[in-house]
């Protein structure tokens, strides 16, 4: 695993043109995330109807990994239920921290599993997901990966 493998095409693409990168007017849920280790910051906005996520957008400043991860996540979330999103948080967390993990359910999110070889970048890849969990559970509206 080298840096060029970490920055796969899909990460470069989603960093260069992040999907769903915008403010969402009157979101049902909103949460902020901050990865102090790298300086990544994101704000996540969600709209929910009958426990289904039908809009997910984000804004913020971060490195290529955190931006691509948030972009891929917001694409992935559309049409998913809250329970499915929480389940995928766990699957994603495992996939970026454990070797030999089943990534078959991850789809394009699997592009981020390259961070396994770079422990300091795992927080970049998971920041959006920790922020998602905060937005869905609303037990705190500002998360830190520390
Ligand atoms: Zn970062």
Short mmCIF file of N, CA, C and O and ligand atoms in Angstrom, two decimals:
data_model
loop_
_atom_site.label_atom_id
_atom_site.label_comp_id
_atom_site.label_asym_id
_atom_site.label_seq_id
_atom_site.Cartn_x
_atom_site.Cartn_y
_atom_site.Cartn_z
N UNK A 1 0.85 -1.20 0.00
CA UNK A 1 0.00 0.00 0.00
C UNK A 1 0.88 1.25 0.00
O UNK A 1 1.76 1.41 0.84
N UNK A 2 0.70 2.11 -0.95
CA UNK A 2 1.43 3.37 -0.95
C UNK A 2 0.45 4.53 -1.10
O UNK A 2 -0.76 4.33 -1.22
N UNK A 3 0.99 5.72 -1.08
CA UNK A 3 0.11 6.89 -1.10
C UNK A 3 -0.75 6.96 -2.34
O UNK A 3 -1.90 7.36 -2.28
N UNK A 4 -0.22 6.56 -3.47
CA UNK A 4 -1.01 6.65 -4.68
C UNK A 4 -2.20 5.69 -4.63
O UNK A 4 -3.26 5.96 -5.20
N UNK A 5 -2.01 4.57 -3.92
CA UNK A 5 -3.13 3.66 -3.78
C UNK A 5 -4.17 4.24 -2.83
O UNK A 5 -5.37 4.04 -2.99
N UNK A 6 -3.67 4.95 -1.79
CA UNK A 6 -4.60 5.58 -0.85
C UNK A 6 -5.48 6.60 -1.58
O UNK A 6 -6.68 6.66 -1.38
N UNK A 7 -4.85 7.38 -2.43
CA UNK A 7 -5.60 8.38 -3.17
C UNK A 7 -6.10 7.80 -4.48
O UNK A 7 -5.68 8.19 -5.56
N UNK A 8 -6.98 6.84 -4.36
CA UNK A 8 -7.53 6.22 -5.53
C UNK A 8 -8.37 7.22 -6.33
O UNK A 8 -8.78 8.25 -5.83
N UNK A 9 -8.64 6.82 -7.57
CA UNK A 9 -9.40 7.70 -8.46
C UNK A 9 -10.71 8.20 -7.84
O UNK A 9 -11.07 9.36 -7.99
N UNK A 10 -11.40 7.31 -7.16
CA UNK A 10 -12.71 7.69 -6.63
C UNK A 10 -12.56 8.76 -5.55
O UNK A 10 -13.38 9.68 -5.44
N UNK A 11 -11.47 8.69 -4.77
CA UNK A 11 -11.23 9.70 -3.74
C UNK A 11 -10.86 11.03 -4.38
O UNK A 11 -11.36 12.09 -3.99
N UNK A 12 -10.01 10.96 -5.39
CA UNK A 12 -9.61 12.19 -6.10
C UNK A 12 -10.85 12.85 -6.73
O UNK A 12 -11.05 14.06 -6.61
N UNK A 13 -11.68 12.03 -7.35
CA UNK A 13 -12.88 12.54 -8.00
C UNK A 13 -13.81 13.22 -6.98
O UNK A 13 -14.27 14.34 -7.19
N UNK A 14 -14.06 12.54 -5.86
CA UNK A 14 -15.00 13.09 -4.88
C UNK A 14 -14.41 14.27 -4.11
O UNK A 14 -15.16 15.08 -3.57
N UNK A 15 -13.09 14.35 -4.06
CA UNK A 15 -12.49 15.53 -3.43
C UNK A 15 -12.54 16.72 -4.38
O UNK A 15 -12.82 17.85 -3.99
N UNK A 16 -12.29 16.46 -5.66
CA UNK A 16 -12.29 17.54 -6.65
C UNK A 16 -13.70 18.09 -6.89
O UNK A 16 -13.87 19.29 -7.06
N UNK A 17 -14.68 17.21 -6.90
CA UNK A 17 -16.06 17.67 -7.07
C UNK A 17 -16.96 16.94 -6.08
O UNK A 17 -17.62 15.97 -6.43
N UNK A 18 -16.94 17.42 -4.84
CA UNK A 18 -17.75 16.77 -3.79
C UNK A 18 -19.23 16.80 -4.13
O UNK A 18 -19.75 17.83 -4.57
N UNK A 19 -19.89 15.64 -3.93
CA UNK A 19 -21.33 15.57 -4.17
C UNK A 19 -22.07 16.10 -2.93
O UNK A 19 -21.60 15.93 -1.81
N UNK A 20 -23.22 16.71 -3.17
CA UNK A 20 -24.07 17.18 -2.06
C UNK A 20 -23.36 18.17 -1.14
O UNK A 20 -23.63 18.22 0.05
N UNK A 21 -22.45 18.95 -1.72
CA UNK A 21 -21.72 19.94 -0.92
C UNK A 21 -22.49 21.25 -0.96
O UNK A 21 -22.30 22.08 -1.84
N UNK A 22 -23.42 21.39 -0.01
CA UNK A 22 -24.21 22.62 0.03
C UNK A 22 -24.96 22.70 1.36
O UNK A 22 -25.13 21.70 2.05
N UNK A 23 -25.41 23.89 1.65
CA UNK A 23 -26.27 24.11 2.80
C UNK A 23 -27.64 23.53 2.49
O UNK A 23 -28.10 23.63 1.36
N UNK A 24 -28.26 22.92 3.49
CA UNK A 24 -29.62 22.42 3.31
C UNK A 24 -30.55 23.30 4.14
O UNK A 24 -30.35 23.46 5.34
N UNK A 25 -31.53 23.91 3.47
CA UNK A 25 -32.47 24.78 4.19
C UNK A 25 -33.35 23.96 5.12
O UNK A 25 -33.82 22.90 4.74
N UNK A 26 -33.58 24.47 6.30
CA UNK A 26 -34.39 23.81 7.34
C UNK A 26 -34.20 22.29 7.42
O UNK A 26 -35.13 21.54 7.16
N UNK A 27 -33.00 21.86 7.76
CA UNK A 27 -32.76 20.42 7.91
C UNK A 27 -33.47 19.88 9.15
O UNK A 27 -33.69 20.61 10.12
N UNK A 28 -33.83 18.61 9.11
CA UNK A 28 -34.40 17.96 10.29
C UNK A 28 -33.32 17.65 11.31
O UNK A 28 -33.57 17.63 12.51
N UNK A 29 -32.14 17.36 10.81
CA UNK A 29 -31.01 17.10 11.69
C UNK A 29 -29.78 17.84 11.16
O UNK A 29 -29.62 18.00 9.95
N UNK A 30 -28.95 18.26 12.11
CA UNK A 30 -27.73 18.97 11.75
C UNK A 30 -26.69 18.66 12.81
O UNK A 30 -27.00 18.62 14.00
N UNK A 31 -25.47 18.37 12.41
CA UNK A 31 -24.42 18.10 13.39
C UNK A 31 -23.08 18.58 12.83
O UNK A 31 -22.89 18.65 11.60
N UNK A 32 -22.19 18.92 13.75
CA UNK A 32 -20.86 19.38 13.37
C UNK A 32 -19.82 18.35 13.80
O UNK A 32 -19.96 17.73 14.85
N UNK A 33 -18.80 18.19 12.99
CA UNK A 33 -17.72 17.28 13.34
C UNK A 33 -16.38 17.95 13.16
O UNK A 33 -16.19 18.78 12.26
N UNK A 34 -15.44 17.61 14.04
CA UNK A 34 -14.12 18.25 13.99
C UNK A 34 -13.05 17.20 14.29
O UNK A 34 -13.10 16.54 15.32
N UNK A 35 -12.13 17.04 13.38
CA UNK A 35 -10.99 16.15 13.58
C UNK A 35 -9.76 17.02 13.85
O UNK A 35 -9.14 17.53 12.92
N UNK A 36 -9.45 17.21 15.13
CA UNK A 36 -8.37 18.13 15.50
C UNK A 36 -7.01 17.66 14.99
O UNK A 36 -6.12 18.46 14.72
N UNK A 37 -6.86 16.36 14.87
CA UNK A 37 -5.58 15.80 14.45
C UNK A 37 -5.17 16.33 13.09
O UNK A 37 -4.00 16.59 12.82
N UNK A 38 -6.16 16.49 12.21
CA UNK A 38 -5.87 16.88 10.83
C UNK A 38 -6.39 18.29 10.53
O UNK A 38 -5.91 18.95 9.63
N UNK A 39 -7.38 18.74 11.32
CA UNK A 39 -7.99 20.04 11.08
C UNK A 39 -9.26 19.97 10.25
O UNK A 39 -9.79 21.00 9.86
N UNK A 40 -9.73 18.76 9.99
CA UNK A 40 -10.96 18.61 9.19
C UNK A 40 -12.18 19.06 9.99
O UNK A 40 -12.32 18.73 11.15
N UNK A 41 -13.05 19.81 9.31
CA UNK A 41 -14.31 20.24 9.93
C UNK A 41 -15.44 20.00 8.96
O UNK A 41 -15.32 20.36 7.78
N UNK A 42 -16.52 19.41 9.42
CA UNK A 42 -17.69 19.31 8.56
C UNK A 42 -18.97 19.61 9.33
O UNK A 42 -19.05 19.43 10.55
N UNK A 43 -19.95 20.08 8.59
CA UNK A 43 -21.30 20.22 9.10
C UNK A 43 -22.18 19.37 8.19
O UNK A 43 -22.09 19.46 6.97
N UNK A 44 -22.97 18.51 8.81
CA UNK A 44 -23.82 17.60 8.07
C UNK A 44 -25.28 17.99 8.25
O UNK A 44 -25.70 18.33 9.36
N UNK A 45 -26.03 17.97 7.17
CA UNK A 45 -27.46 18.31 7.21
C UNK A 45 -28.25 17.12 6.67
O UNK A 45 -27.89 16.54 5.64
N UNK A 46 -29.35 16.79 7.36
CA UNK A 46 -30.19 15.68 6.92
C UNK A 46 -31.65 16.09 6.91
O UNK A 46 -32.10 16.87 7.75
N UNK A 47 -32.38 15.54 5.95
CA UNK A 47 -33.84 15.63 5.98
C UNK A 47 -34.37 14.22 6.06
O UNK A 47 -33.91 13.32 5.32
N UNK A 48 -35.33 14.02 6.95
CA UNK A 48 -35.88 12.69 7.21
C UNK A 48 -37.38 12.69 7.00
O UNK A 48 -38.06 13.68 7.28
N UNK A 49 -37.86 11.57 6.49
CA UNK A 49 -39.31 11.39 6.41
C UNK A 49 -39.59 9.92 6.72
O UNK A 49 -39.05 9.04 6.05
N UNK A 50 -40.42 9.68 7.72
CA UNK A 50 -40.73 8.31 8.14
C UNK A 50 -39.46 7.50 8.35
O UNK A 50 -39.36 6.35 7.91
N UNK A 51 -38.49 8.09 9.03
CA UNK A 51 -37.22 7.42 9.35
C UNK A 51 -36.35 7.12 8.15
O UNK A 51 -35.39 6.35 8.25
N UNK A 52 -36.67 7.69 6.99
CA UNK A 52 -35.83 7.50 5.80
C UNK A 52 -35.11 8.82 5.49
O UNK A 52 -35.73 9.89 5.56
N UNK A 53 -33.84 8.71 5.17
CA UNK A 53 -33.04 9.89 4.82
C UNK A 53 -33.30 10.22 3.36
O UNK A 53 -32.99 9.42 2.48
N UNK A 54 -33.90 11.36 3.10
CA UNK A 54 -34.16 11.68 1.71
C UNK A 54 -33.34 12.88 1.21
O UNK A 54 -33.36 13.21 0.03
N UNK A 55 -32.60 13.50 2.10
CA UNK A 55 -31.64 14.51 1.68
C UNK A 55 -30.48 14.50 2.67
O UNK A 55 -30.69 14.41 3.87
N UNK A 56 -29.27 14.54 2.14
CA UNK A 56 -28.08 14.59 2.98
C UNK A 56 -27.05 15.47 2.28
O UNK A 56 -26.68 15.22 1.14
N UNK A 57 -26.65 16.54 2.96
CA UNK A 57 -25.65 17.44 2.38
C UNK A 57 -24.63 17.78 3.46
O UNK A 57 -24.85 17.55 4.64
N UNK A 58 -23.50 18.33 3.01
CA UNK A 58 -22.49 18.72 3.99
C UNK A 58 -21.75 19.95 3.50
O UNK A 58 -21.77 20.29 2.32
N UNK A 59 -21.11 20.62 4.45
CA UNK A 59 -20.21 21.72 4.14
C UNK A 59 -19.02 21.60 5.07
O UNK A 59 -19.10 20.93 6.10
N UNK A 60 -17.94 22.24 4.73
CA UNK A 60 -16.80 22.21 5.62
C UNK A 60 -15.49 22.35 4.90
O UNK A 60 -15.44 22.60 3.70
N UNK A 61 -14.43 22.19 5.68
CA UNK A 61 -13.08 22.25 5.14
C UNK A 61 -12.30 21.07 5.68
O UNK A 61 -12.28 20.83 6.88
N UNK A 62 -11.66 20.37 4.78
CA UNK A 62 -10.89 19.23 5.25
C UNK A 62 -9.96 18.72 4.18
O UNK A 62 -9.92 19.24 3.06
N UNK A 63 -9.21 17.70 4.53
CA UNK A 63 -8.28 17.09 3.59
C UNK A 63 -9.06 16.26 2.56
O UNK A 63 -10.27 16.10 2.66
N UNK A 64 -8.35 15.74 1.60
CA UNK A 64 -8.98 14.98 0.52
C UNK A 64 -9.75 13.78 1.05
O UNK A 64 -10.85 13.48 0.59
N UNK A 65 -9.19 13.12 2.04
CA UNK A 65 -9.83 11.91 2.57
C UNK A 65 -11.15 12.26 3.25
O UNK A 65 -12.17 11.61 3.03
N UNK A 66 -11.14 13.28 4.11
CA UNK A 66 -12.36 13.62 4.84
C UNK A 66 -13.43 14.16 3.90
O UNK A 66 -14.62 13.86 4.06
N UNK A 67 -13.04 14.94 2.91
CA UNK A 67 -14.00 15.49 1.96
C UNK A 67 -14.60 14.38 1.10
O UNK A 67 -15.82 14.31 0.91
N UNK A 68 -13.75 13.50 0.59
CA UNK A 68 -14.24 12.40 -0.25
C UNK A 68 -15.14 11.47 0.56
O UNK A 68 -16.16 11.00 0.07
N UNK A 69 -14.78 11.24 1.82
CA UNK A 69 -15.57 10.36 2.66
C UNK A 69 -16.97 10.95 2.90
O UNK A 69 -17.97 10.25 2.79
N UNK A 70 -17.03 12.24 3.17
CA UNK A 70 -18.33 12.90 3.39
C UNK A 70 -19.16 12.88 2.12
O UNK A 70 -20.36 12.65 2.14
N UNK A 71 -18.51 13.12 0.98
CA UNK A 71 -19.20 13.12 -0.30
C UNK A 71 -19.78 11.74 -0.61
O UNK A 71 -20.95 11.61 -0.97
N UNK A 72 -18.96 10.71 -0.45
CA UNK A 72 -19.41 9.35 -0.70
C UNK A 72 -20.52 8.95 0.27
O UNK A 72 -21.49 8.28 -0.10
N UNK A 73 -20.39 9.40 1.51
CA UNK A 73 -21.39 9.04 2.52
C UNK A 73 -22.74 9.66 2.20
O UNK A 73 -23.77 8.98 2.28
N UNK A 74 -22.74 10.94 1.81
CA UNK A 74 -24.04 11.58 1.53
C UNK A 74 -24.72 10.93 0.33
O UNK A 74 -25.94 10.82 0.29
N UNK A 75 -23.92 10.48 -0.63
CA UNK A 75 -24.51 9.75 -1.77
C UNK A 75 -25.11 8.44 -1.30
O UNK A 75 -26.21 8.06 -1.69
N UNK A 76 -24.36 7.78 -0.45
CA UNK A 76 -24.78 6.46 0.01
C UNK A 76 -26.07 6.53 0.83
O UNK A 76 -26.92 5.63 0.77
N UNK A 77 -26.23 7.61 1.62
CA UNK A 77 -27.32 7.68 2.59
C UNK A 77 -28.70 7.85 1.98
O UNK A 77 -29.70 7.52 2.62
N UNK A 78 -28.76 8.38 0.77
CA UNK A 78 -30.06 8.69 0.19
C UNK A 78 -30.94 7.45 0.10
O UNK A 78 -30.54 6.43 -0.46
N UNK A 79 -32.13 7.54 0.67
CA UNK A 79 -33.07 6.43 0.62
C UNK A 79 -32.87 5.40 1.71
O UNK A 79 -33.64 4.44 1.80
N UNK A 80 -31.84 5.58 2.54
CA UNK A 80 -31.58 4.61 3.61
C UNK A 80 -32.38 4.98 4.86
O UNK A 80 -32.64 6.16 5.12
N UNK A 81 -32.75 3.96 5.63
CA UNK A 81 -33.42 4.23 6.90
C UNK A 81 -32.37 4.59 7.94
O UNK A 81 -31.17 4.36 7.74
N UNK A 82 -32.82 5.15 9.06
CA UNK A 82 -31.91 5.49 10.14
C UNK A 82 -31.19 4.25 10.64
O UNK A 82 -29.97 4.28 10.88
N UNK A 83 -31.89 3.16 10.78
CA UNK A 83 -31.26 1.92 11.24
C UNK A 83 -30.21 1.42 10.24
O UNK A 83 -29.14 0.96 10.64
N UNK A 84 -30.52 1.52 8.95
CA UNK A 84 -29.54 1.10 7.93
C UNK A 84 -28.29 1.98 7.99
O UNK A 84 -27.18 1.50 7.83
N UNK A 85 -28.50 3.28 8.21
CA UNK A 85 -27.37 4.20 8.27
C UNK A 85 -26.50 3.90 9.48
O UNK A 85 -25.27 3.90 9.39
N UNK A 86 -27.12 3.61 10.62
CA UNK A 86 -26.36 3.27 11.83
C UNK A 86 -25.59 1.96 11.64
O UNK A 86 -24.45 1.82 12.08
N UNK A 87 -26.24 1.00 10.98
CA UNK A 87 -25.59 -0.27 10.71
C UNK A 87 -24.37 -0.06 9.82
O UNK A 87 -23.29 -0.61 10.05
N UNK A 88 -24.53 0.79 8.81
CA UNK A 88 -23.42 1.02 7.88
C UNK A 88 -22.28 1.78 8.56
O UNK A 88 -21.13 1.58 8.20
N UNK A 89 -22.60 2.62 9.53
CA UNK A 89 -21.55 3.27 10.32
C UNK A 89 -20.64 2.21 10.92
O UNK A 89 -19.41 2.30 10.86
N UNK A 90 -21.25 1.18 11.51
CA UNK A 90 -20.46 0.11 12.14
C UNK A 90 -19.65 -0.66 11.11
O UNK A 90 -18.48 -0.98 11.34
N UNK A 91 -20.27 -0.96 9.96
CA UNK A 91 -19.57 -1.70 8.92
C UNK A 91 -18.39 -0.89 8.39
O UNK A 91 -17.31 -1.42 8.16
N UNK A 92 -18.62 0.41 8.20
CA UNK A 92 -17.56 1.27 7.66
C UNK A 92 -16.42 1.40 8.66
O UNK A 92 -15.24 1.29 8.30
N UNK A 93 -16.79 1.60 9.93
CA UNK A 93 -15.78 1.72 10.99
C UNK A 93 -14.89 0.47 11.03
O UNK A 93 -13.68 0.56 11.14
N UNK A 94 -15.52 -0.70 10.92
CA UNK A 94 -14.75 -1.95 10.90
C UNK A 94 -13.85 -2.01 9.68
O UNK A 94 -12.69 -2.41 9.76
N UNK A 95 -14.41 -1.63 8.54
CA UNK A 95 -13.68 -1.79 7.28
C UNK A 95 -12.43 -0.92 7.20
O UNK A 95 -11.46 -1.28 6.54
N UNK A 96 -12.45 0.22 7.89
CA UNK A 96 -11.28 1.10 7.82
C UNK A 96 -10.29 0.86 8.97
O UNK A 96 -9.25 1.50 9.03
N UNK A 97 -10.65 -0.07 9.88
CA UNK A 97 -9.74 -0.31 11.00
C UNK A 97 -9.29 -1.76 11.10
O UNK A 97 -8.29 -2.04 11.75
N UNK A 98 -10.02 -2.68 10.48
CA UNK A 98 -9.67 -4.10 10.61
C UNK A 98 -9.27 -4.68 9.26
O UNK A 98 -9.92 -4.44 8.25
N UNK A 99 -8.23 -5.48 9.29
CA UNK A 99 -7.83 -6.19 8.08
C UNK A 99 -8.82 -7.33 7.81
O UNK A 99 -9.51 -7.77 8.71
N UNK A 100 -8.85 -7.77 6.59
CA UNK A 100 -9.66 -8.92 6.20
C UNK A 100 -11.13 -8.74 6.56
O UNK A 100 -11.80 -9.66 7.00
N UNK A 101 -11.60 -7.51 6.41
CA UNK A 101 -13.00 -7.24 6.70
C UNK A 101 -13.81 -7.41 5.42
O UNK A 101 -13.31 -7.14 4.33
N UNK A 102 -15.03 -7.86 5.56
CA UNK A 102 -15.90 -8.02 4.40
C UNK A 102 -16.36 -6.63 3.93
O UNK A 102 -17.05 -5.93 4.66
N UNK A 103 -15.95 -6.23 2.73
CA UNK A 103 -16.31 -4.90 2.24
C UNK A 103 -17.38 -4.99 1.15
O UNK A 103 -17.65 -4.00 0.47
N UNK A 104 -17.99 -6.16 1.00
CA UNK A 104 -18.91 -6.37 -0.12
C UNK A 104 -20.14 -5.46 -0.05
O UNK A 104 -20.74 -5.15 -1.07
N UNK A 105 -20.51 -5.02 1.17
CA UNK A 105 -21.70 -4.17 1.29
C UNK A 105 -21.37 -2.69 1.12
O UNK A 105 -22.26 -1.85 1.13
N UNK A 106 -20.09 -2.38 1.02
CA UNK A 106 -19.69 -0.98 1.06
C UNK A 106 -19.81 -0.24 -0.27
O UNK A 106 -19.89 0.98 -0.29
N UNK A 107 -19.81 -0.97 -1.37
CA UNK A 107 -19.86 -0.29 -2.66
C UNK A 107 -18.67 0.64 -2.81
O UNK A 107 -17.55 0.29 -2.47
N UNK A 108 -18.95 1.85 -3.29
CA UNK A 108 -17.87 2.83 -3.53
C UNK A 108 -17.15 3.25 -2.25
O UNK A 108 -16.02 3.73 -2.27
N UNK A 109 -17.83 3.09 -1.11
CA UNK A 109 -17.21 3.45 0.16
C UNK A 109 -15.94 2.65 0.40
O UNK A 109 -15.07 3.05 1.17
N UNK A 110 -15.82 1.51 -0.25
CA UNK A 110 -14.65 0.65 -0.08
C UNK A 110 -13.37 1.35 -0.52
O UNK A 110 -12.28 0.97 -0.10
N UNK A 111 -13.50 2.39 -1.33
CA UNK A 111 -12.31 3.14 -1.77
C UNK A 111 -11.53 3.68 -0.58
O UNK A 111 -10.33 3.90 -0.66
N UNK A 112 -12.25 3.91 0.54
CA UNK A 112 -11.61 4.52 1.70
C UNK A 112 -10.90 3.52 2.61
O UNK A 112 -10.22 3.91 3.55
N UNK A 113 -11.06 2.24 2.32
CA UNK A 113 -10.45 1.26 3.22
C UNK A 113 -8.93 1.29 3.14
O UNK A 113 -8.25 0.71 3.99
N UNK A 114 -8.38 2.00 2.15
CA UNK A 114 -6.93 2.16 2.06
C UNK A 114 -6.33 2.87 3.26
O UNK A 114 -5.14 2.75 3.52
N UNK A 115 -7.16 3.59 4.03
CA UNK A 115 -6.63 4.30 5.20
C UNK A 115 -6.17 3.35 6.31
O UNK A 115 -5.46 3.77 7.21
N UNK A 116 -6.61 2.08 6.22
CA UNK A 116 -6.17 1.09 7.21
C UNK A 116 -4.65 1.12 7.41
O UNK A 116 -4.16 0.92 8.51
N UNK A 117 -3.94 1.35 6.30
CA UNK A 117 -2.48 1.33 6.35
C UNK A 117 -1.91 2.64 6.90
O UNK A 117 -0.71 2.78 7.09
N UNK A 118 -2.80 3.61 7.12
CA UNK A 118 -2.37 4.93 7.62
C UNK A 118 -3.24 5.32 8.82
O UNK A 118 -4.20 6.07 8.67
N UNK A 119 -2.90 4.80 10.01
CA UNK A 119 -3.77 5.01 11.18
C UNK A 119 -4.14 6.46 11.44
O UNK A 119 -5.25 6.74 11.88
N UNK A 120 -3.23 7.39 11.14
CA UNK A 120 -3.56 8.80 11.41
C UNK A 120 -4.65 9.31 10.48
O UNK A 120 -5.28 10.33 10.75
N UNK A 121 -4.89 8.60 9.36
CA UNK A 121 -5.92 9.06 8.43
C UNK A 121 -7.27 8.42 8.67
O UNK A 121 -8.25 8.78 8.03
N UNK A 122 -7.32 7.44 9.58
CA UNK A 122 -8.59 6.77 9.84
C UNK A 122 -9.62 7.79 10.34
O UNK A 122 -10.79 7.76 9.96
N UNK A 123 -9.16 8.73 11.19
CA UNK A 123 -10.09 9.74 11.71
C UNK A 123 -10.61 10.65 10.61
O UNK A 123 -11.73 11.17 10.70
N UNK A 124 -9.80 10.87 9.59
CA UNK A 124 -10.26 11.67 8.44
C UNK A 124 -11.40 10.94 7.73
O UNK A 124 -12.39 11.54 7.34
N UNK A 125 -11.23 9.62 7.58
CA UNK A 125 -12.22 8.83 6.84
C UNK A 125 -13.51 8.64 7.63
O UNK A 125 -14.59 8.52 7.05
N UNK A 126 -13.40 8.62 8.97
CA UNK A 126 -14.58 8.34 9.78
C UNK A 126 -15.27 9.59 10.32
O UNK A 126 -16.35 9.49 10.89
N UNK A 127 -14.67 10.76 10.13
CA UNK A 127 -15.26 11.99 10.70
C UNK A 127 -16.72 12.18 10.26
O UNK A 127 -17.59 12.45 11.09
N UNK A 128 -16.97 12.04 8.97
CA UNK A 128 -18.33 12.24 8.46
C UNK A 128 -19.30 11.25 9.11
O UNK A 128 -20.44 11.60 9.42
N UNK A 129 -18.82 10.04 9.34
CA UNK A 129 -19.69 9.00 9.90
C UNK A 129 -19.97 9.24 11.37
O UNK A 129 -21.08 8.99 11.85
N UNK A 130 -18.97 9.72 12.11
CA UNK A 130 -19.21 10.07 13.52
C UNK A 130 -20.20 11.24 13.58
O UNK A 130 -21.06 11.29 14.48
N UNK A 131 -20.07 12.16 12.65
CA UNK A 131 -20.99 13.30 12.61
C UNK A 131 -22.40 12.84 12.28
O UNK A 131 -23.38 13.32 12.85
N UNK A 132 -22.48 11.86 11.37
CA UNK A 132 -23.77 11.27 11.02
C UNK A 132 -24.44 10.65 12.25
O UNK A 132 -25.63 10.88 12.50
N UNK A 133 -23.65 9.90 12.99
CA UNK A 133 -24.21 9.24 14.17
C UNK A 133 -24.74 10.27 15.16
O UNK A 133 -25.81 10.09 15.74
N UNK A 134 -23.98 11.36 15.33
CA UNK A 134 -24.43 12.42 16.22
C UNK A 134 -25.73 13.04 15.72
O UNK A 134 -26.65 13.31 16.49
N UNK A 135 -25.82 13.22 14.41
CA UNK A 135 -27.04 13.81 13.82
C UNK A 135 -28.23 12.88 14.02
O UNK A 135 -29.34 13.34 14.27
N UNK A 136 -27.99 11.58 13.89
CA UNK A 136 -29.10 10.63 13.98
C UNK A 136 -29.55 10.39 15.42
O UNK A 136 -30.72 10.17 15.69
N UNK A 137 -28.59 10.43 16.34
CA UNK A 137 -28.95 10.14 17.72
C UNK A 137 -29.25 11.42 18.49
O UNK A 137 -29.96 11.40 19.48
N UNK A 138 -28.66 12.54 18.01
CA UNK A 138 -28.90 13.85 18.61
C UNK A 138 -28.58 13.87 20.08
O UNK A 138 -29.17 14.63 20.83
N UNK A 139 -27.62 13.02 20.51
CA UNK A 139 -27.23 13.11 21.91
C UNK A 139 -26.17 14.20 22.09
O UNK A 139 -25.93 14.69 23.17
N UNK A 140 -25.56 14.57 20.97
CA UNK A 140 -24.66 15.71 20.99
C UNK A 140 -24.65 16.26 19.57
O UNK A 140 -24.77 15.52 18.62
N UNK A 141 -24.51 17.57 19.44
CA UNK A 141 -24.56 18.13 18.12
C UNK A 141 -23.19 18.51 17.61
O UNK A 141 -23.05 18.96 16.49
N UNK A 142 -22.16 18.34 18.43
CA UNK A 142 -20.81 18.61 17.96
C UNK A 142 -19.92 17.45 18.40
O UNK A 142 -19.78 17.20 19.58
N UNK A 143 -19.36 16.76 17.44
CA UNK A 143 -18.51 15.63 17.79
C UNK A 143 -17.06 15.96 17.48
O UNK A 143 -16.76 16.74 16.61
N UNK A 144 -16.20 15.34 18.23
CA UNK A 144 -14.78 15.42 17.96
C UNK A 144 -14.28 13.99 17.86
O UNK A 144 -14.77 13.10 18.54
N UNK A 145 -13.34 13.77 16.96
CA UNK A 145 -12.83 12.41 16.82
C UNK A 145 -11.79 12.11 17.89
O UNK A 145 -11.25 11.03 17.93
N UNK A 146 -11.50 13.09 18.74
CA UNK A 146 -10.52 12.84 19.82
C UNK A 146 -11.11 11.91 20.84
O UNK A 146 -12.29 11.98 21.14
ZN1 LIG B 1 -7.98 14.84 7.35
#
